[in-house]
């Protein structure tokens, strides 16, 4: 081993220590979800027993998951969450990409003004809008409808800002001019030239808005009233109100809610991390 | 670079129109409304009464509001002085070209950021339990003197919140720091090393000045995020402010007054005071950044 490599040993030790701490809550959640109520109280992680590795594998059970889907409308809430998050993220990505392109690559009167509007909107605290949004939804007749939850969420100023930054960097104006001289229409240019050039940002922003909509907790509680329409975030939290002591059940619900976004992240992670930092570091 | 004008005049407006229309309807209009509401007393969505500055005057004398401000400030301090140093530490550990498995470590540290605040609240609510929670049980196993009935969620609400937030956000901010560290001038680092600067001197005089703009950005984001803290304590403390309202934050108080008490006017006044605090923070950050550039 070279001295340089040896110097890395304490670094590995520290990293593994922090990685274990980071993973423990996940491991605890997974094992708790697989245990019977009795085993929940008698063991931290997996129950001890005669099985391979000193663990009572045969005592693990999928009962919590079975109950979750049979006795509670979790399947329904999952469909609601999928629907809400995919519609919201697709529309938001589309609208923000268009807006960012409009601001980044056109010269027109009002451009400076519009750009400052977007920048200013970044510091408006969301909670300030809770009360009047409730009134507005009521006036528009959108209370207790998905439209009331989706429409306010699909034009975030920070999305327009992110796409503006990405397009300033990634879309050369000569390419657009050449396409126009060749007679391509504006929408054709947008879809066939601009969108492919900012593909990493599209992936990152889809994931950001999907996560935001999936985990949204205040929004549904304000815009929705009937429990059948609740997404997972609200449904799982309400589960605790009725079955506060059934820890395994709550853990399985939490796991069911986290797993889909984890999978989505693993698919999109490369785009996500580069998109996330491009606005902060390069811009 | 200014784009040259070759396109039809309508094109930029068509591209920005969907955003602009939705923004005006669902952000600008409610913002104006919230200003009007802040001067009204409301009883549900239908009946309102103009009360002038009463809401703000009441707010200044409202002990619960000040308690919420105090709690929020403590949490924000935790974010800046505990969570961000952990994030920077992780980034420094990972920022070594010879390190193997960097992508895997990065993925592990980042993974908590994918878990929604509600679910983090639920997980930590169970982990902080007195007898059955993992944290007390684990600490008791490691240090037998640790009291397994340590009352995290009664007597130590703010430390509990800060611990949960470190787990949740350190990996996220690490990504920003890591990106900044990778832009640090290599030659400058090598020059410092040749000149005999130790690790601390190199960090203090080479790394820190170079990552300062990103650090300022991350601090501002953390302040803005921390001041808007709601879901995590709300769920962690069982849909309340916790015993003695010791975990009540500004936004929790806003939510309680607006939607549990039904006084949207008072809730809006709270929201505007919060908005002014955040504008102040953004302004201070912009000023500090400008000062640095001009020397």
PDB file of N, CA, C and O in Angstrom, chain A residues 4 12 19 22 24-25 28 41 44 98 106-109 114 121 125 127-128 130 132 136 155 160 177 186-187 215 217-218 237 240 247 257-258 265 272 280-281, chain B residues 4 6-7 12-13 15 18 20 23 25 30 34 98 100 107-108 110 114-116 118-119 126-127 132 134 137 141 167 183 228 230 235 238-239 259 271-272:
ATOM      1  N   UNK A   4       0.057   7.308   0.178  1.00  0.00           N
ATOM      2  CA  UNK A   4      -1.111   8.126  -0.154  1.00  0.00           C
ATOM      3  C   UNK A   4      -2.390   7.365   0.151  1.00  0.00           C
ATOM      4  O   UNK A   4      -3.357   7.906   0.675  1.00  0.00           O
ATOM      5  N   UNK A  12     -11.913   6.838   4.931  1.00  0.00           N
ATOM      6  CA  UNK A  12     -12.883   5.750   4.722  1.00  0.00           C
ATOM      7  C   UNK A  12     -13.634   5.440   6.011  1.00  0.00           C
ATOM      8  O   UNK A  12     -14.845   5.236   6.000  1.00  0.00           O
ATOM      9  N   UNK A  19     -22.076   6.940   6.764  1.00  0.00           N
ATOM     10  CA  UNK A  19     -22.995   6.210   5.883  1.00  0.00           C
ATOM     11  C   UNK A  19     -23.897   5.299   6.709  1.00  0.00           C
ATOM     12  O   UNK A  19     -25.099   5.207   6.466  1.00  0.00           O
ATOM     13  N   UNK A  22     -26.493   7.316   8.413  1.00  0.00           N
ATOM     14  CA  UNK A  22     -27.512   7.752   7.453  1.00  0.00           C
ATOM     15  C   UNK A  22     -28.474   6.621   7.128  1.00  0.00           C
ATOM     16  O   UNK A  22     -29.673   6.844   6.962  1.00  0.00           O
ATOM     17  N   UNK A  24     -29.183   3.856   8.988  1.00  0.00           N
ATOM     18  CA  UNK A  24     -29.888   3.199  10.083  1.00  0.00           C
ATOM     19  C   UNK A  24     -31.401   3.481  10.097  1.00  0.00           C
ATOM     20  O   UNK A  24     -32.192   2.542  10.213  1.00  0.00           O
ATOM     21  N   UNK A  25     -31.838   4.740   9.967  1.00  0.00           N
ATOM     22  CA  UNK A  25     -33.296   4.947   9.964  1.00  0.00           C
ATOM     23  C   UNK A  25     -34.020   4.151   8.882  1.00  0.00           C
ATOM     24  O   UNK A  25     -35.112   3.630   9.119  1.00  0.00           O
ATOM     25  N   UNK A  28     -34.014   0.471   9.960  1.00  0.00           N
ATOM     26  CA  UNK A  28     -34.963   0.326  11.052  1.00  0.00           C
ATOM     27  C   UNK A  28     -36.409   0.308  10.534  1.00  0.00           C
ATOM     28  O   UNK A  28     -37.226  -0.504  10.937  1.00  0.00           O
ATOM     29  N   UNK A  41     -41.249  -4.807  19.692  1.00  0.00           N
ATOM     30  CA  UNK A  41     -40.797  -4.357  21.007  1.00  0.00           C
ATOM     31  C   UNK A  41     -39.621  -5.159  21.552  1.00  0.00           C
ATOM     32  O   UNK A  41     -38.948  -4.713  22.470  1.00  0.00           O
ATOM     33  N   UNK A  44     -34.339  -4.563  18.105  1.00  0.00           N
ATOM     34  CA  UNK A  44     -34.114  -3.315  17.336  1.00  0.00           C
ATOM     35  C   UNK A  44     -34.423  -3.517  15.866  1.00  0.00           C
ATOM     36  O   UNK A  44     -35.194  -2.808  15.265  1.00  0.00           O
ATOM     37  N   UNK A  98     -40.683  26.285 -21.345  1.00  0.00           N
ATOM     38  CA  UNK A  98     -41.126  27.301 -22.308  1.00  0.00           C
ATOM     39  C   UNK A  98     -40.819  28.702 -21.791  1.00  0.00           C
ATOM     40  O   UNK A  98     -40.288  29.547 -22.514  1.00  0.00           O
ATOM     41  N   UNK A 106     -34.833  35.250 -26.417  1.00  0.00           N
ATOM     42  CA  UNK A 106     -35.525  36.195 -27.291  1.00  0.00           C
ATOM     43  C   UNK A 106     -35.216  37.604 -26.833  1.00  0.00           C
ATOM     44  O   UNK A 106     -35.031  37.848 -25.634  1.00  0.00           O
ATOM     45  N   UNK A 107     -35.164  38.544 -27.780  1.00  0.00           N
ATOM     46  CA  UNK A 107     -35.093  39.942 -27.362  1.00  0.00           C
ATOM     47  C   UNK A 107     -36.472  40.535 -27.592  1.00  0.00           C
ATOM     48  O   UNK A 107     -37.051  40.396 -28.663  1.00  0.00           O
ATOM     49  N   UNK A 108     -37.019  41.120 -26.556  1.00  0.00           N
ATOM     50  CA  UNK A 108     -38.339  41.746 -26.700  1.00  0.00           C
ATOM     51  C   UNK A 108     -38.529  42.778 -25.601  1.00  0.00           C
ATOM     52  O   UNK A 108     -37.850  42.731 -24.570  1.00  0.00           O
ATOM     53  N   UNK A 109     -39.410  43.709 -25.833  1.00  0.00           N
ATOM     54  CA  UNK A 109     -39.677  44.724 -24.812  1.00  0.00           C
ATOM     55  C   UNK A 109     -40.328  44.027 -23.631  1.00  0.00           C
ATOM     56  O   UNK A 109     -41.213  43.211 -23.783  1.00  0.00           O
ATOM     57  N   UNK A 114     -39.706  41.234 -16.964  1.00  0.00           N
ATOM     58  CA  UNK A 114     -40.201  39.878 -16.689  1.00  0.00           C
ATOM     59  C   UNK A 114     -39.157  39.056 -15.923  1.00  0.00           C
ATOM     60  O   UNK A 114     -39.489  38.286 -15.015  1.00  0.00           O
ATOM     61  N   UNK A 121     -39.966  36.791  -7.443  1.00  0.00           N
ATOM     62  CA  UNK A 121     -40.914  35.761  -6.982  1.00  0.00           C
ATOM     63  C   UNK A 121     -40.212  34.661  -6.201  1.00  0.00           C
ATOM     64  O   UNK A 121     -40.838  33.968  -5.410  1.00  0.00           O
ATOM     65  N   UNK A 125     -42.404  33.949   0.292  1.00  0.00           N
ATOM     66  CA  UNK A 125     -42.554  32.718   1.067  1.00  0.00           C
ATOM     67  C   UNK A 125     -43.886  32.037   0.776  1.00  0.00           C
ATOM     68  O   UNK A 125     -44.937  32.690   0.807  1.00  0.00           O
ATOM     69  N   UNK A 127     -45.796  30.096   2.486  1.00  0.00           N
ATOM     70  CA  UNK A 127     -46.845  30.165   3.506  1.00  0.00           C
ATOM     71  C   UNK A 127     -47.686  31.438   3.447  1.00  0.00           C
ATOM     72  O   UNK A 127     -48.841  31.444   3.849  1.00  0.00           O
ATOM     73  N   UNK A 128     -47.091  32.520   2.912  1.00  0.00           N
ATOM     74  CA  UNK A 128     -47.823  33.779   2.806  1.00  0.00           C
ATOM     75  C   UNK A 128     -49.046  33.608   1.913  1.00  0.00           C
ATOM     76  O   UNK A 128     -50.044  34.317   2.059  1.00  0.00           O
ATOM     77  N   UNK A 130     -50.879  30.862   1.586  1.00  0.00           N
ATOM     78  CA  UNK A 130     -51.806  29.800   1.983  1.00  0.00           C
ATOM     79  C   UNK A 130     -53.226  30.337   2.152  1.00  0.00           C
ATOM     80  O   UNK A 130     -54.172  29.836   1.542  1.00  0.00           O
ATOM     81  N   UNK A 132     -54.830  33.365   1.322  1.00  0.00           N
ATOM     82  CA  UNK A 132     -55.570  33.883   0.160  1.00  0.00           C
ATOM     83  C   UNK A 132     -55.779  32.833  -0.935  1.00  0.00           C
ATOM     84  O   UNK A 132     -56.766  32.913  -1.666  1.00  0.00           O
ATOM     85  N   UNK A 136     -59.169  32.035  -2.899  1.00  0.00           N
ATOM     86  CA  UNK A 136     -59.229  32.048  -4.360  1.00  0.00           C
ATOM     87  C   UNK A 136     -59.802  30.734  -4.883  1.00  0.00           C
ATOM     88  O   UNK A 136     -60.683  30.727  -5.751  1.00  0.00           O
ATOM     89  N   UNK A 155     -46.595  26.441 -12.258  1.00  0.00           N
ATOM     90  CA  UNK A 155     -45.828  27.557 -12.814  1.00  0.00           C
ATOM     91  C   UNK A 155     -44.906  28.147 -11.753  1.00  0.00           C
ATOM     92  O   UNK A 155     -44.969  29.326 -11.441  1.00  0.00           O
ATOM     93  N   UNK A 160     -38.758  28.444 -13.895  1.00  0.00           N
ATOM     94  CA  UNK A 160     -38.448  29.318 -15.028  1.00  0.00           C
ATOM     95  C   UNK A 160     -37.017  29.822 -14.903  1.00  0.00           C
ATOM     96  O   UNK A 160     -36.256  29.854 -15.873  1.00  0.00           O
ATOM     97  N   UNK A 177     -30.799  30.734 -35.080  1.00  0.00           N
ATOM     98  CA  UNK A 177     -30.882  31.586 -36.268  1.00  0.00           C
ATOM     99  C   UNK A 177     -30.829  30.746 -37.539  1.00  0.00           C
ATOM    100  O   UNK A 177     -31.611  30.960 -38.462  1.00  0.00           O
ATOM    101  N   UNK A 186     -41.361  28.246 -34.883  1.00  0.00           N
ATOM    102  CA  UNK A 186     -40.859  28.454 -33.525  1.00  0.00           C
ATOM    103  C   UNK A 186     -41.049  27.219 -32.630  1.00  0.00           C
ATOM    104  O   UNK A 186     -40.180  26.876 -31.848  1.00  0.00           O
ATOM    105  N   UNK A 187     -42.193  26.565 -32.731  1.00  0.00           N
ATOM    106  CA  UNK A 187     -42.446  25.412 -31.868  1.00  0.00           C
ATOM    107  C   UNK A 187     -41.593  24.222 -32.270  1.00  0.00           C
ATOM    108  O   UNK A 187     -41.136  23.465 -31.435  1.00  0.00           O
ATOM    109  N   UNK A 215     -44.596  14.665  -2.088  1.00  0.00           N
ATOM    110  CA  UNK A 215     -44.446  14.885  -0.655  1.00  0.00           C
ATOM    111  C   UNK A 215     -45.286  16.046  -0.142  1.00  0.00           C
ATOM    112  O   UNK A 215     -45.245  16.362   1.039  1.00  0.00           O
ATOM    113  N   UNK A 217     -47.791  18.223   1.544  1.00  0.00           N
ATOM    114  CA  UNK A 217     -48.583  17.847   2.707  1.00  0.00           C
ATOM    115  C   UNK A 217     -49.595  18.939   3.055  1.00  0.00           C
ATOM    116  O   UNK A 217     -50.749  18.655   3.373  1.00  0.00           O
ATOM    117  N   UNK A 218     -49.185  20.203   2.978  1.00  0.00           N
ATOM    118  CA  UNK A 218     -50.112  21.292   3.301  1.00  0.00           C
ATOM    119  C   UNK A 218     -51.143  21.434   2.185  1.00  0.00           C
ATOM    120  O   UNK A 218     -52.338  21.517   2.447  1.00  0.00           O
ATOM    121  N   UNK A 237     -50.281   9.917   7.269  1.00  0.00           N
ATOM    122  CA  UNK A 237     -50.286  10.665   8.532  1.00  0.00           C
ATOM    123  C   UNK A 237     -51.599  10.463   9.279  1.00  0.00           C
ATOM    124  O   UNK A 237     -51.619  10.367  10.501  1.00  0.00           O
ATOM    125  N   UNK A 240     -51.918   7.329  11.391  1.00  0.00           N
ATOM    126  CA  UNK A 240     -51.355   7.394  12.726  1.00  0.00           C
ATOM    127  C   UNK A 240     -52.402   7.893  13.736  1.00  0.00           C
ATOM    128  O   UNK A 240     -52.422   7.457  14.879  1.00  0.00           O
ATOM    129  N   UNK A 247     -47.024   0.526  15.294  1.00  0.00           N
ATOM    130  CA  UNK A 247     -45.826   1.077  14.675  1.00  0.00           C
ATOM    131  C   UNK A 247     -45.479   0.382  13.367  1.00  0.00           C
ATOM    132  O   UNK A 247     -45.094   1.028  12.398  1.00  0.00           O
ATOM    133  N   UNK A 257     -44.652   4.635   0.736  1.00  0.00           N
ATOM    134  CA  UNK A 257     -44.654   5.991   0.181  1.00  0.00           C
ATOM    135  C   UNK A 257     -43.287   6.425  -0.332  1.00  0.00           C
ATOM    136  O   UNK A 257     -43.188   7.225  -1.247  1.00  0.00           O
ATOM    137  N   UNK A 258     -42.235   5.917   0.304  1.00  0.00           N
ATOM    138  CA  UNK A 258     -40.896   6.360  -0.075  1.00  0.00           C
ATOM    139  C   UNK A 258     -40.352   5.559  -1.259  1.00  0.00           C
ATOM    140  O   UNK A 258     -39.670   6.110  -2.128  1.00  0.00           O
ATOM    141  N   UNK A 265     -35.651   8.162  -8.488  1.00  0.00           N
ATOM    142  CA  UNK A 265     -34.374   8.860  -8.313  1.00  0.00           C
ATOM    143  C   UNK A 265     -33.215   8.045  -8.874  1.00  0.00           C
ATOM    144  O   UNK A 265     -32.340   8.570  -9.550  1.00  0.00           O
ATOM    145  N   UNK A 272     -30.098  14.492 -12.287  1.00  0.00           N
ATOM    146  CA  UNK A 272     -30.590  15.251 -11.154  1.00  0.00           C
ATOM    147  C   UNK A 272     -29.475  16.046 -10.500  1.00  0.00           C
ATOM    148  O   UNK A 272     -29.579  17.244 -10.282  1.00  0.00           O
ATOM    149  N   UNK A 280     -26.594  26.783  -9.312  1.00  0.00           N
ATOM    150  CA  UNK A 280     -25.929  27.402  -8.172  1.00  0.00           C
ATOM    151  C   UNK A 280     -24.479  27.746  -8.465  1.00  0.00           C
ATOM    152  O   UNK A 280     -23.973  28.761  -8.025  1.00  0.00           O
ATOM    153  N   UNK A 281     -23.807  26.869  -9.199  1.00  0.00           N
ATOM    154  CA  UNK A 281     -22.374  27.048  -9.309  1.00  0.00           C
ATOM    155  C   UNK A 281     -21.978  27.802 -10.568  1.00  0.00           C
ATOM    156  O   UNK A 281     -21.217  28.760 -10.518  1.00  0.00           O
TER     157      UNK A 281
ATOM    158  N   UNK B   4     -30.052  38.156 -30.934  1.00  0.00           N
ATOM    159  CA  UNK B   4     -30.423  39.019 -32.054  1.00  0.00           C
ATOM    160  C   UNK B   4     -31.869  38.773 -32.422  1.00  0.00           C
ATOM    161  O   UNK B   4     -32.387  37.677 -32.229  1.00  0.00           O
ATOM    162  N   UNK B   6     -34.623  37.963 -34.768  1.00  0.00           N
ATOM    163  CA  UNK B   6     -34.842  37.367 -36.083  1.00  0.00           C
ATOM    164  C   UNK B   6     -36.241  36.744 -36.100  1.00  0.00           C
ATOM    165  O   UNK B   6     -36.764  36.386 -37.124  1.00  0.00           O
ATOM    166  N   UNK B   7     -36.797  36.630 -34.908  1.00  0.00           N
ATOM    167  CA  UNK B   7     -38.026  35.876 -34.704  1.00  0.00           C
ATOM    168  C   UNK B   7     -39.246  36.786 -34.807  1.00  0.00           C
ATOM    169  O   UNK B   7     -39.123  38.010 -34.772  1.00  0.00           O
ATOM    170  N   UNK B  12     -41.782  35.297 -28.191  1.00  0.00           N
ATOM    171  CA  UNK B  12     -41.431  35.242 -26.765  1.00  0.00           C
ATOM    172  C   UNK B  12     -42.652  35.292 -25.865  1.00  0.00           C
ATOM    173  O   UNK B  12     -42.667  34.651 -24.806  1.00  0.00           O
ATOM    174  N   UNK B  13     -43.659  36.007 -26.282  1.00  0.00           N
ATOM    175  CA  UNK B  13     -44.854  36.120 -25.433  1.00  0.00           C
ATOM    176  C   UNK B  13     -45.630  34.821 -25.392  1.00  0.00           C
ATOM    177  O   UNK B  13     -46.176  34.451 -24.361  1.00  0.00           O
ATOM    178  N   UNK B  15     -44.296  31.882 -25.616  1.00  0.00           N
ATOM    179  CA  UNK B  15     -43.561  30.944 -24.766  1.00  0.00           C
ATOM    180  C   UNK B  15     -43.701  31.265 -23.277  1.00  0.00           C
ATOM    181  O   UNK B  15     -43.717  30.377 -22.445  1.00  0.00           O
ATOM    182  N   UNK B  18     -47.991  30.913 -20.726  1.00  0.00           N
ATOM    183  CA  UNK B  18     -48.577  29.982 -19.740  1.00  0.00           C
ATOM    184  C   UNK B  18     -48.072  30.264 -18.330  1.00  0.00           C
ATOM    185  O   UNK B  18     -48.856  30.299 -17.376  1.00  0.00           O
ATOM    186  N   UNK B  20     -46.805  33.135 -17.226  1.00  0.00           N
ATOM    187  CA  UNK B  20     -47.225  34.458 -16.781  1.00  0.00           C
ATOM    188  C   UNK B  20     -48.678  34.447 -16.296  1.00  0.00           C
ATOM    189  O   UNK B  20     -48.994  34.979 -15.227  1.00  0.00           O
ATOM    190  N   UNK B  23     -48.962  32.483 -13.100  1.00  0.00           N
ATOM    191  CA  UNK B  23     -48.274  33.214 -12.035  1.00  0.00           C
ATOM    192  C   UNK B  23     -49.145  34.379 -11.546  1.00  0.00           C
ATOM    193  O   UNK B  23     -49.294  34.591 -10.340  1.00  0.00           O
ATOM    194  N   UNK B  25     -52.382  34.693 -11.746  1.00  0.00           N
ATOM    195  CA  UNK B  25     -53.598  34.224 -11.067  1.00  0.00           C
ATOM    196  C   UNK B  25     -53.291  33.592  -9.714  1.00  0.00           C
ATOM    197  O   UNK B  25     -53.956  33.892  -8.725  1.00  0.00           O
ATOM    198  N   UNK B  30     -53.045  36.214  -5.224  1.00  0.00           N
ATOM    199  CA  UNK B  30     -53.098  35.884  -3.791  1.00  0.00           C
ATOM    200  C   UNK B  30     -52.170  36.745  -2.933  1.00  0.00           C
ATOM    201  O   UNK B  30     -52.501  37.063  -1.797  1.00  0.00           O
ATOM    202  N   UNK B  34     -53.441  38.756   0.117  1.00  0.00           N
ATOM    203  CA  UNK B  34     -52.945  38.524   1.468  1.00  0.00           C
ATOM    204  C   UNK B  34     -52.647  39.857   2.144  1.00  0.00           C
ATOM    205  O   UNK B  34     -52.785  39.994   3.355  1.00  0.00           O
ATOM    206  N   UNK B  98      -8.464  10.328  -5.250  1.00  0.00           N
ATOM    207  CA  UNK B  98      -8.054   8.910  -5.145  1.00  0.00           C
ATOM    208  C   UNK B  98      -9.113   8.049  -4.481  1.00  0.00           C
ATOM    209  O   UNK B  98      -8.973   6.838  -4.404  1.00  0.00           O
ATOM    210  N   UNK B 100     -12.159   5.764  -3.608  1.00  0.00           N
ATOM    211  CA  UNK B 100     -13.016   4.833  -4.340  1.00  0.00           C
ATOM    212  C   UNK B 100     -14.428   4.845  -3.757  1.00  0.00           C
ATOM    213  O   UNK B 100     -14.605   5.136  -2.584  1.00  0.00           O
ATOM    214  N   UNK B 107     -24.469   8.948  -3.042  1.00  0.00           N
ATOM    215  CA  UNK B 107     -25.848   8.476  -3.159  1.00  0.00           C
ATOM    216  C   UNK B 107     -26.453   8.205  -1.769  1.00  0.00           C
ATOM    217  O   UNK B 107     -27.585   8.594  -1.484  1.00  0.00           O
ATOM    218  N   UNK B 108     -25.660   7.560  -0.898  1.00  0.00           N
ATOM    219  CA  UNK B 108     -26.162   7.240   0.448  1.00  0.00           C
ATOM    220  C   UNK B 108     -26.463   8.528   1.218  1.00  0.00           C
ATOM    221  O   UNK B 108     -27.535   8.681   1.792  1.00  0.00           O
ATOM    222  N   UNK B 110     -27.081  11.408   0.106  1.00  0.00           N
ATOM    223  CA  UNK B 110     -28.144  12.212  -0.499  1.00  0.00           C
ATOM    224  C   UNK B 110     -29.525  11.594  -0.283  1.00  0.00           C
ATOM    225  O   UNK B 110     -30.525  12.309  -0.277  1.00  0.00           O
ATOM    226  N   UNK B 114     -34.652  12.588  -0.349  1.00  0.00           N
ATOM    227  CA  UNK B 114     -35.779  12.163  -1.179  1.00  0.00           C
ATOM    228  C   UNK B 114     -37.014  11.879  -0.341  1.00  0.00           C
ATOM    229  O   UNK B 114     -38.118  11.803  -0.854  1.00  0.00           O
ATOM    230  N   UNK B 115     -36.795  11.710   0.960  1.00  0.00           N
ATOM    231  CA  UNK B 115     -37.911  11.363   1.829  1.00  0.00           C
ATOM    232  C   UNK B 115     -38.655  12.642   2.189  1.00  0.00           C
ATOM    233  O   UNK B 115     -38.049  13.601   2.644  1.00  0.00           O
ATOM    234  N   UNK B 116     -39.935  12.674   1.944  1.00  0.00           N
ATOM    235  CA  UNK B 116     -40.721  13.864   2.228  1.00  0.00           C
ATOM    236  C   UNK B 116     -40.715  14.197   3.714  1.00  0.00           C
ATOM    237  O   UNK B 116     -40.517  13.323   4.553  1.00  0.00           O
ATOM    238  N   UNK B 118     -43.053  14.870   5.689  1.00  0.00           N
ATOM    239  CA  UNK B 118     -44.063  14.151   6.453  1.00  0.00           C
ATOM    240  C   UNK B 118     -43.519  12.805   6.910  1.00  0.00           C
ATOM    241  O   UNK B 118     -43.688  12.403   8.061  1.00  0.00           O
ATOM    242  N   UNK B 119     -42.843  12.132   5.982  1.00  0.00           N
ATOM    243  CA  UNK B 119     -42.376  10.782   6.281  1.00  0.00           C
ATOM    244  C   UNK B 119     -41.173  10.820   7.224  1.00  0.00           C
ATOM    245  O   UNK B 119     -41.026   9.950   8.077  1.00  0.00           O
ATOM    246  N   UNK B 126     -41.291   8.032  15.712  1.00  0.00           N
ATOM    247  CA  UNK B 126     -41.143   6.701  16.319  1.00  0.00           C
ATOM    248  C   UNK B 126     -39.734   6.499  16.888  1.00  0.00           C
ATOM    249  O   UNK B 126     -39.570   5.877  17.931  1.00  0.00           O
ATOM    250  N   UNK B 127     -38.723   7.041  16.208  1.00  0.00           N
ATOM    251  CA  UNK B 127     -37.347   6.826  16.683  1.00  0.00           C
ATOM    252  C   UNK B 127     -37.068   7.571  17.987  1.00  0.00           C
ATOM    253  O   UNK B 127     -36.238   7.133  18.780  1.00  0.00           O
ATOM    254  N   UNK B 132     -39.677   2.780  23.354  1.00  0.00           N
ATOM    255  CA  UNK B 132     -39.622   1.927  22.172  1.00  0.00           C
ATOM    256  C   UNK B 132     -38.752   2.488  21.064  1.00  0.00           C
ATOM    257  O   UNK B 132     -38.478   1.809  20.097  1.00  0.00           O
ATOM    258  N   UNK B 134     -35.717   3.902  18.684  1.00  0.00           N
ATOM    259  CA  UNK B 134     -34.385   3.380  18.385  1.00  0.00           C
ATOM    260  C   UNK B 134     -33.291   4.218  19.040  1.00  0.00           C
ATOM    261  O   UNK B 134     -32.271   3.690  19.478  1.00  0.00           O
ATOM    262  N   UNK B 137     -32.857   3.539  22.843  1.00  0.00           N
ATOM    263  CA  UNK B 137     -32.428   2.143  23.007  1.00  0.00           C
ATOM    264  C   UNK B 137     -30.994   1.975  22.530  1.00  0.00           C
ATOM    265  O   UNK B 137     -30.175   1.344  23.211  1.00  0.00           O
ATOM    266  N   UNK B 141     -27.651   1.084  24.787  1.00  0.00           N
ATOM    267  CA  UNK B 141     -26.797  -0.077  24.517  1.00  0.00           C
ATOM    268  C   UNK B 141     -25.330   0.332  24.429  1.00  0.00           C
ATOM    269  O   UNK B 141     -24.448  -0.340  24.945  1.00  0.00           O
ATOM    270  N   UNK B 167     -29.987  14.902   9.610  1.00  0.00           N
ATOM    271  CA  UNK B 167     -30.119  13.666   8.835  1.00  0.00           C
ATOM    272  C   UNK B 167     -30.731  13.947   7.465  1.00  0.00           C
ATOM    273  O   UNK B 167     -30.282  13.441   6.433  1.00  0.00           O
ATOM    274  N   UNK B 183     -14.558  23.086  -8.051  1.00  0.00           N
ATOM    275  CA  UNK B 183     -14.149  24.240  -8.847  1.00  0.00           C
ATOM    276  C   UNK B 183     -12.973  24.999  -8.229  1.00  0.00           C
ATOM    277  O   UNK B 183     -12.528  25.989  -8.778  1.00  0.00           O
ATOM    278  N   UNK B 228     -39.388  28.730   7.031  1.00  0.00           N
ATOM    279  CA  UNK B 228     -40.677  28.226   6.558  1.00  0.00           C
ATOM    280  C   UNK B 228     -40.976  26.834   7.077  1.00  0.00           C
ATOM    281  O   UNK B 228     -41.881  26.156   6.595  1.00  0.00           O
ATOM    282  N   UNK B 230     -42.410  23.753   8.657  1.00  0.00           N
ATOM    283  CA  UNK B 230     -43.774  23.433   9.110  1.00  0.00           C
ATOM    284  C   UNK B 230     -43.985  21.930   9.257  1.00  0.00           C
ATOM    285  O   UNK B 230     -44.220  21.434  10.360  1.00  0.00           O
ATOM    286  N   UNK B 235     -45.629  17.017  12.132  1.00  0.00           N
ATOM    287  CA  UNK B 235     -45.821  15.567  12.163  1.00  0.00           C
ATOM    288  C   UNK B 235     -45.060  14.950  13.336  1.00  0.00           C
ATOM    289  O   UNK B 235     -45.585  14.101  14.055  1.00  0.00           O
ATOM    290  N   UNK B 238     -46.947  15.198  16.497  1.00  0.00           N
ATOM    291  CA  UNK B 238     -48.331  14.742  16.493  1.00  0.00           C
ATOM    292  C   UNK B 238     -49.350  15.836  16.165  1.00  0.00           C
ATOM    293  O   UNK B 238     -50.327  16.035  16.886  1.00  0.00           O
ATOM    294  N   UNK B 239     -49.129  16.548  15.079  1.00  0.00           N
ATOM    295  CA  UNK B 239     -50.040  17.599  14.612  1.00  0.00           C
ATOM    296  C   UNK B 239     -50.319  18.669  15.667  1.00  0.00           C
ATOM    297  O   UNK B 239     -51.459  19.083  15.869  1.00  0.00           O
ATOM    298  N   UNK B 259     -56.299  28.060   9.689  1.00  0.00           N
ATOM    299  CA  UNK B 259     -57.150  26.939   9.297  1.00  0.00           C
ATOM    300  C   UNK B 259     -57.764  26.193  10.456  1.00  0.00           C
ATOM    301  O   UNK B 259     -58.711  25.453  10.271  1.00  0.00           O
ATOM    302  N   UNK B 271     -48.005  35.948   7.984  1.00  0.00           N
ATOM    303  CA  UNK B 271     -47.301  35.664   6.734  1.00  0.00           C
ATOM    304  C   UNK B 271     -46.509  36.868   6.233  1.00  0.00           C
ATOM    305  O   UNK B 271     -45.391  36.716   5.748  1.00  0.00           O
ATOM    306  N   UNK B 272     -47.069  38.066   6.356  1.00  0.00           N
ATOM    307  CA  UNK B 272     -46.360  39.258   5.870  1.00  0.00           C
ATOM    308  C   UNK B 272     -45.158  39.586   6.733  1.00  0.00           C
ATOM    309  O   UNK B 272     -44.115  39.994   6.210  1.00  0.00           O
TER     310      UNK B 272
END
